[in-house]
Short mmCIF file of C-alpha atoms in Angstrom, two decimals:
data_model
loop_
_atom_site.label_atom_id
_atom_site.label_comp_id
_atom_site.label_asym_id
_atom_site.label_seq_id
_atom_site.Cartn_x
_atom_site.Cartn_y
_atom_site.Cartn_z
CA MET A 1 -67.09 -3.52 -45.78
CA ALA A 2 -64.87 -4.17 -43.33
CA LEU A 3 -65.08 -1.98 -39.77
CA ALA A 4 -62.67 -1.62 -37.25
CA CYS A 5 -63.96 -0.28 -33.36
CA ILE A 6 -61.19 2.10 -31.89
CA LEU A 7 -61.62 1.22 -28.17
CA LEU A 8 -59.40 3.60 -25.74
CA ALA A 9 -58.55 2.65 -22.68
CA ALA A 10 -55.31 4.26 -21.85
CA GLY A 11 -56.71 7.03 -19.17
CA ALA A 12 -55.48 7.43 -16.03
CA GLY A 13 -58.74 8.05 -14.58
CA SER A 14 -57.40 10.13 -11.42
CA ARG A 15 -61.07 11.41 -10.01
CA LEU A 16 -61.80 7.07 -9.37
CA GLY A 17 -58.00 6.65 -8.11
CA GLY A 18 -56.10 5.15 -11.33
CA GLY A 19 -56.43 2.16 -13.17
CA LYS A 20 -60.05 3.27 -14.38
CA PRO A 21 -60.87 0.56 -17.22
CA LEU A 22 -59.94 -2.08 -14.67
CA ALA A 23 -62.16 -1.28 -12.03
CA LEU A 24 -64.21 -3.76 -11.32
CA LEU A 25 -68.14 -3.79 -12.39
CA ALA A 26 -69.56 -7.09 -11.50
CA GLY A 27 -66.71 -9.12 -11.33
CA ARG A 28 -64.88 -7.53 -14.16
CA PRO A 29 -62.64 -5.01 -15.22
CA LEU A 30 -64.35 -2.40 -17.06
CA VAL A 31 -62.15 -2.38 -20.21
CA ARG A 32 -63.45 -6.07 -20.47
CA TRP A 33 -67.08 -4.85 -20.39
CA ALA A 34 -66.42 -2.81 -23.09
CA ALA A 35 -64.17 -4.61 -25.54
CA GLU A 36 -66.94 -7.49 -25.30
CA VAL A 37 -69.78 -5.95 -26.00
CA ALA A 38 -67.76 -4.45 -29.28
CA LEU A 39 -66.87 -7.97 -29.99
CA ALA A 40 -70.59 -9.65 -30.15
CA ALA A 41 -71.14 -6.20 -33.19
CA ASP A 42 -68.87 -8.68 -34.78
CA PHE A 43 -66.88 -5.42 -36.03
CA ASP A 44 -63.92 -7.05 -38.79
CA HIS A 45 -61.48 -5.91 -35.73
CA LEU A 46 -61.00 -4.57 -32.03
CA LEU A 47 -58.47 -2.47 -31.02
CA VAL A 48 -57.94 -1.49 -27.94
CA VAL A 49 -55.29 1.64 -26.77
CA GLY A 50 -53.95 1.14 -23.63
CA PRO A 51 -50.89 3.10 -21.07
CA PRO A 52 -47.93 2.12 -20.89
CA GLY A 53 -45.76 -0.11 -17.98
CA GLU A 54 -47.42 -1.53 -15.86
CA ARG A 55 -50.90 -0.66 -16.51
CA GLY A 56 -50.40 -1.18 -19.13
CA GLU A 57 -49.74 -4.80 -19.04
CA ALA A 58 -52.81 -4.95 -16.62
CA VAL A 59 -55.11 -4.10 -19.71
CA ARG A 60 -53.41 -6.48 -21.71
CA ALA A 61 -54.59 -9.15 -19.18
CA ALA A 62 -57.89 -8.11 -18.18
CA LEU A 63 -58.71 -9.05 -22.41
CA SER A 64 -56.65 -12.34 -21.79
CA GLY A 65 -58.75 -14.85 -24.31
CA LEU A 66 -60.25 -12.15 -26.69
CA PRO A 67 -59.33 -11.64 -29.91
CA VAL A 68 -58.46 -7.62 -29.70
CA GLN A 69 -55.38 -6.02 -31.27
CA PHE A 70 -53.69 -3.75 -28.49
CA VAL A 71 -51.80 -1.39 -28.91
CA THR A 72 -49.80 0.81 -26.29
CA GLN A 73 -49.97 5.09 -26.32
CA PRO A 74 -47.08 6.14 -25.01
CA GLN A 75 -48.01 9.51 -23.50
CA PRO A 76 -51.88 8.92 -22.01
CA GLU A 77 -51.63 12.48 -20.26
CA LEU A 78 -52.39 14.27 -23.86
CA GLY A 79 -55.77 13.02 -23.71
CA LEU A 80 -59.01 11.08 -26.24
CA LEU A 81 -58.32 12.22 -29.20
CA ALA A 82 -54.44 11.88 -28.91
CA SER A 83 -55.15 8.26 -27.86
CA PHE A 84 -57.66 7.83 -31.23
CA GLN A 85 -55.10 8.62 -33.24
CA VAL A 86 -52.46 6.24 -31.90
CA GLY A 87 -55.16 3.94 -33.33
CA LEU A 88 -56.09 5.48 -35.88
CA GLN A 89 -52.44 4.90 -36.99
CA ALA A 90 -52.04 1.24 -35.94
CA LEU A 91 -55.48 -0.08 -38.21
CA PRO A 92 -54.74 -2.30 -41.11
CA GLU A 93 -55.35 -1.63 -44.51
CA GLY A 94 -58.54 -2.49 -46.39
CA LEU A 95 -61.22 -0.67 -43.50
CA GLU A 96 -64.08 1.00 -44.76
CA GLY A 97 -63.85 2.98 -41.55
CA THR A 98 -63.56 2.91 -37.88
CA ALA A 99 -65.94 3.04 -34.57
CA LEU A 100 -64.44 4.97 -31.53
CA ALA A 101 -65.17 3.94 -28.03
CA LEU A 102 -64.56 4.16 -24.60
CA ALA A 103 -64.09 1.70 -21.94
CA ASP A 104 -65.36 3.56 -19.15
CA MET A 105 -69.05 3.26 -20.61
CA PRO A 106 -70.33 0.13 -19.13
CA PHE A 107 -74.21 0.47 -20.10
CA VAL A 108 -73.36 1.08 -23.67
CA THR A 109 -75.71 -2.49 -25.75
CA LEU A 110 -74.97 -4.52 -28.65
CA GLN A 111 -78.04 -2.89 -29.80
CA THR A 112 -76.40 1.02 -29.84
CA TYR A 113 -73.78 -1.10 -32.13
CA GLN A 114 -76.16 -2.27 -34.20
CA ASN A 115 -77.69 1.12 -35.04
CA LEU A 116 -74.47 2.34 -35.73
CA LEU A 117 -73.55 -0.15 -38.06
CA GLY A 118 -76.73 -0.72 -39.56
CA LEU A 119 -76.88 3.47 -40.40
CA HIS A 120 -73.67 3.34 -41.91
CA ALA A 121 -74.49 0.48 -43.96
CA GLN A 122 -77.59 1.91 -45.14
CA THR A 123 -76.23 5.58 -45.96
CA ARG A 124 -72.46 5.66 -46.63
CA SER A 125 -72.53 8.47 -44.26
CA PRO A 126 -69.36 10.18 -43.58
CA LEU A 127 -70.41 10.28 -39.69
CA VAL A 128 -72.40 8.14 -37.19
CA LEU A 129 -72.96 9.64 -34.44
CA THR A 130 -74.81 8.13 -31.32
CA ARG A 131 -76.85 10.56 -29.02
CA TYR A 132 -78.12 10.42 -25.66
CA GLY A 133 -82.01 10.87 -24.89
CA GLY A 134 -82.43 13.38 -27.68
CA GLU A 135 -79.61 15.89 -25.92
CA VAL A 136 -76.01 14.51 -25.31
CA SER A 137 -73.71 13.30 -27.83
CA ALA A 138 -71.40 11.26 -27.29
CA PRO A 139 -69.49 7.25 -27.91
CA PRO A 140 -69.89 5.69 -29.41
CA HIS A 141 -69.07 6.98 -33.34
CA LEU A 142 -68.35 5.82 -36.86
CA PHE A 143 -66.33 7.69 -39.24
CA ARG A 144 -65.53 6.55 -42.37
CA ARG A 145 -62.06 6.40 -43.76
CA ASP A 146 -61.61 9.47 -46.06
CA LEU A 147 -61.95 11.00 -43.07
CA PHE A 148 -58.73 9.82 -40.62
CA PRO A 149 -56.52 11.57 -42.90
CA GLU A 150 -58.41 14.94 -41.22
CA LEU A 151 -58.30 12.56 -38.01
CA LEU A 152 -54.98 12.90 -37.85
CA ALA A 153 -53.92 16.16 -38.60
CA LEU A 154 -56.05 17.27 -35.35
CA PRO A 155 -53.57 18.85 -33.18
CA ALA A 156 -53.37 16.50 -29.63
CA ALA A 157 -55.64 17.88 -27.56
CA ASP A 158 -58.18 16.18 -24.91
CA ARG A 159 -61.69 17.95 -26.64
CA GLY A 160 -61.67 14.35 -28.83
CA PRO A 161 -62.28 14.80 -32.84
CA ARG A 162 -64.80 17.51 -32.37
CA GLU A 163 -63.63 19.67 -34.86
CA VAL A 164 -64.37 16.65 -37.89
CA VAL A 165 -67.61 15.82 -36.08
CA ARG A 166 -68.35 19.73 -36.87
CA ARG A 167 -67.56 20.10 -40.05
CA TYR A 168 -69.49 16.97 -40.81
CA ARG A 169 -72.23 17.13 -38.78
CA GLY A 170 -74.10 18.41 -41.84
CA GLU A 171 -73.88 15.18 -43.14
CA ALA A 172 -73.92 12.98 -40.20
CA VAL A 173 -76.67 10.33 -39.60
CA ILE A 174 -77.68 9.98 -35.83
CA SER A 175 -78.69 6.84 -33.30
CA GLU A 176 -81.08 8.00 -31.48
CA ARG A 177 -80.01 6.15 -27.97
CA PRO A 178 -81.48 6.28 -23.98
CA THR A 179 -80.61 8.12 -21.96
CA GLU A 180 -79.15 5.86 -19.24
CA GLU A 181 -76.81 4.19 -22.15
CA GLY A 182 -74.95 7.28 -22.27
CA ARG A 183 -73.33 7.88 -18.33
CA ASP A 184 -69.39 7.35 -18.08
CA ILE A 185 -67.51 5.62 -14.77
CA ASP A 186 -65.58 8.93 -13.62
CA THR A 187 -65.90 8.76 -9.66
CA PRO A 188 -66.45 6.42 -6.88
CA ALA A 189 -69.91 7.25 -7.05
CA ASP A 190 -70.18 6.57 -10.21
CA LEU A 191 -69.28 3.13 -9.86
CA ALA A 192 -70.89 2.95 -6.80
CA ARG A 193 -74.10 3.74 -8.58
CA ALA A 194 -73.10 1.04 -11.64
CA GLN A 195 -72.92 -1.63 -8.87
CA GLN A 196 -76.00 -1.32 -6.81
CA GLU A 197 -78.04 -1.47 -10.62
CA TRP A 198 -76.15 -4.89 -11.15
CA ALA A 199 -76.60 -6.50 -7.69
CA SER A 200 -80.47 -5.65 -8.73
CA GLY A 201 -80.78 -7.53 -11.69
CA HIS A 202 -79.48 -5.64 -14.26
CA SER A 203 -79.20 -7.00 -17.79
CA THR A 204 -76.06 -7.56 -19.53
CA ARG A 205 -75.78 -4.75 -22.47
CA SER A 206 -75.94 -7.29 -25.16
CA ASP A 207 -79.29 -7.86 -23.94
CA LYS A 208 -80.50 -4.76 -23.76
CA GLY A 209 -82.17 -3.11 -26.58
#
C-alpha cells in the first residue's frame, strides 16, 4: 500500500508579506515544520510543490537534507487546486493514493497523519477527510488513486478540490481532530500568536496526540 503526500508551498502569502512557506516559527521555516511531520508519518513519497525563481530556490534550500521531491508550479497565482494538480502529475506510478497537505498549518500533528493513514488502511474509502473541532474540514485529506483523473479534470481555481470532495462526501471517512490543530498562518498576527505559544512551551507536533 504505497501512499504519497503532496505538500503545497507555492503560495506567496501576501497577507504575511510574501514568502509564507519561509516564515520562521521557533527558528524554522513553516515548510520545514510541515515536511518533517509528514515524513515522520512514513509516507512512501513526499512531494513538495513550490514556486518558481528565487522563492522556489529558497523553499528548496529550507528543505535541505530531507528526502523530498521538489516540483515547481510555474504559475502559483492560479491557486491551491492548480498547485495540487501539478503535484498529482509529478507523482510516481504505482501509488494507492495521496494526501494533500499545506505548508502553512504548523499545528497539524503526527497523530493526525497517522489517523488518516489508519482510516485509509481500514476502509479503503475513496476519500479520508480531516475535520477539526467537529466543524471545519481542512487538510490533510487523503484521496484514493482512482480519484486522480477527476481531480486533474477540475478547472484550475483557488477553491481546492472541493467539487471532488462534494461528489464523494457520502463515501468519505472522517478523521476528527482538535480545533487548535486546524489553524493556519495567514497574517503577521497569526505568526506572532504561534511564536508566543512555542515560546511558552508548546509541544512539538510530532509528540502531540
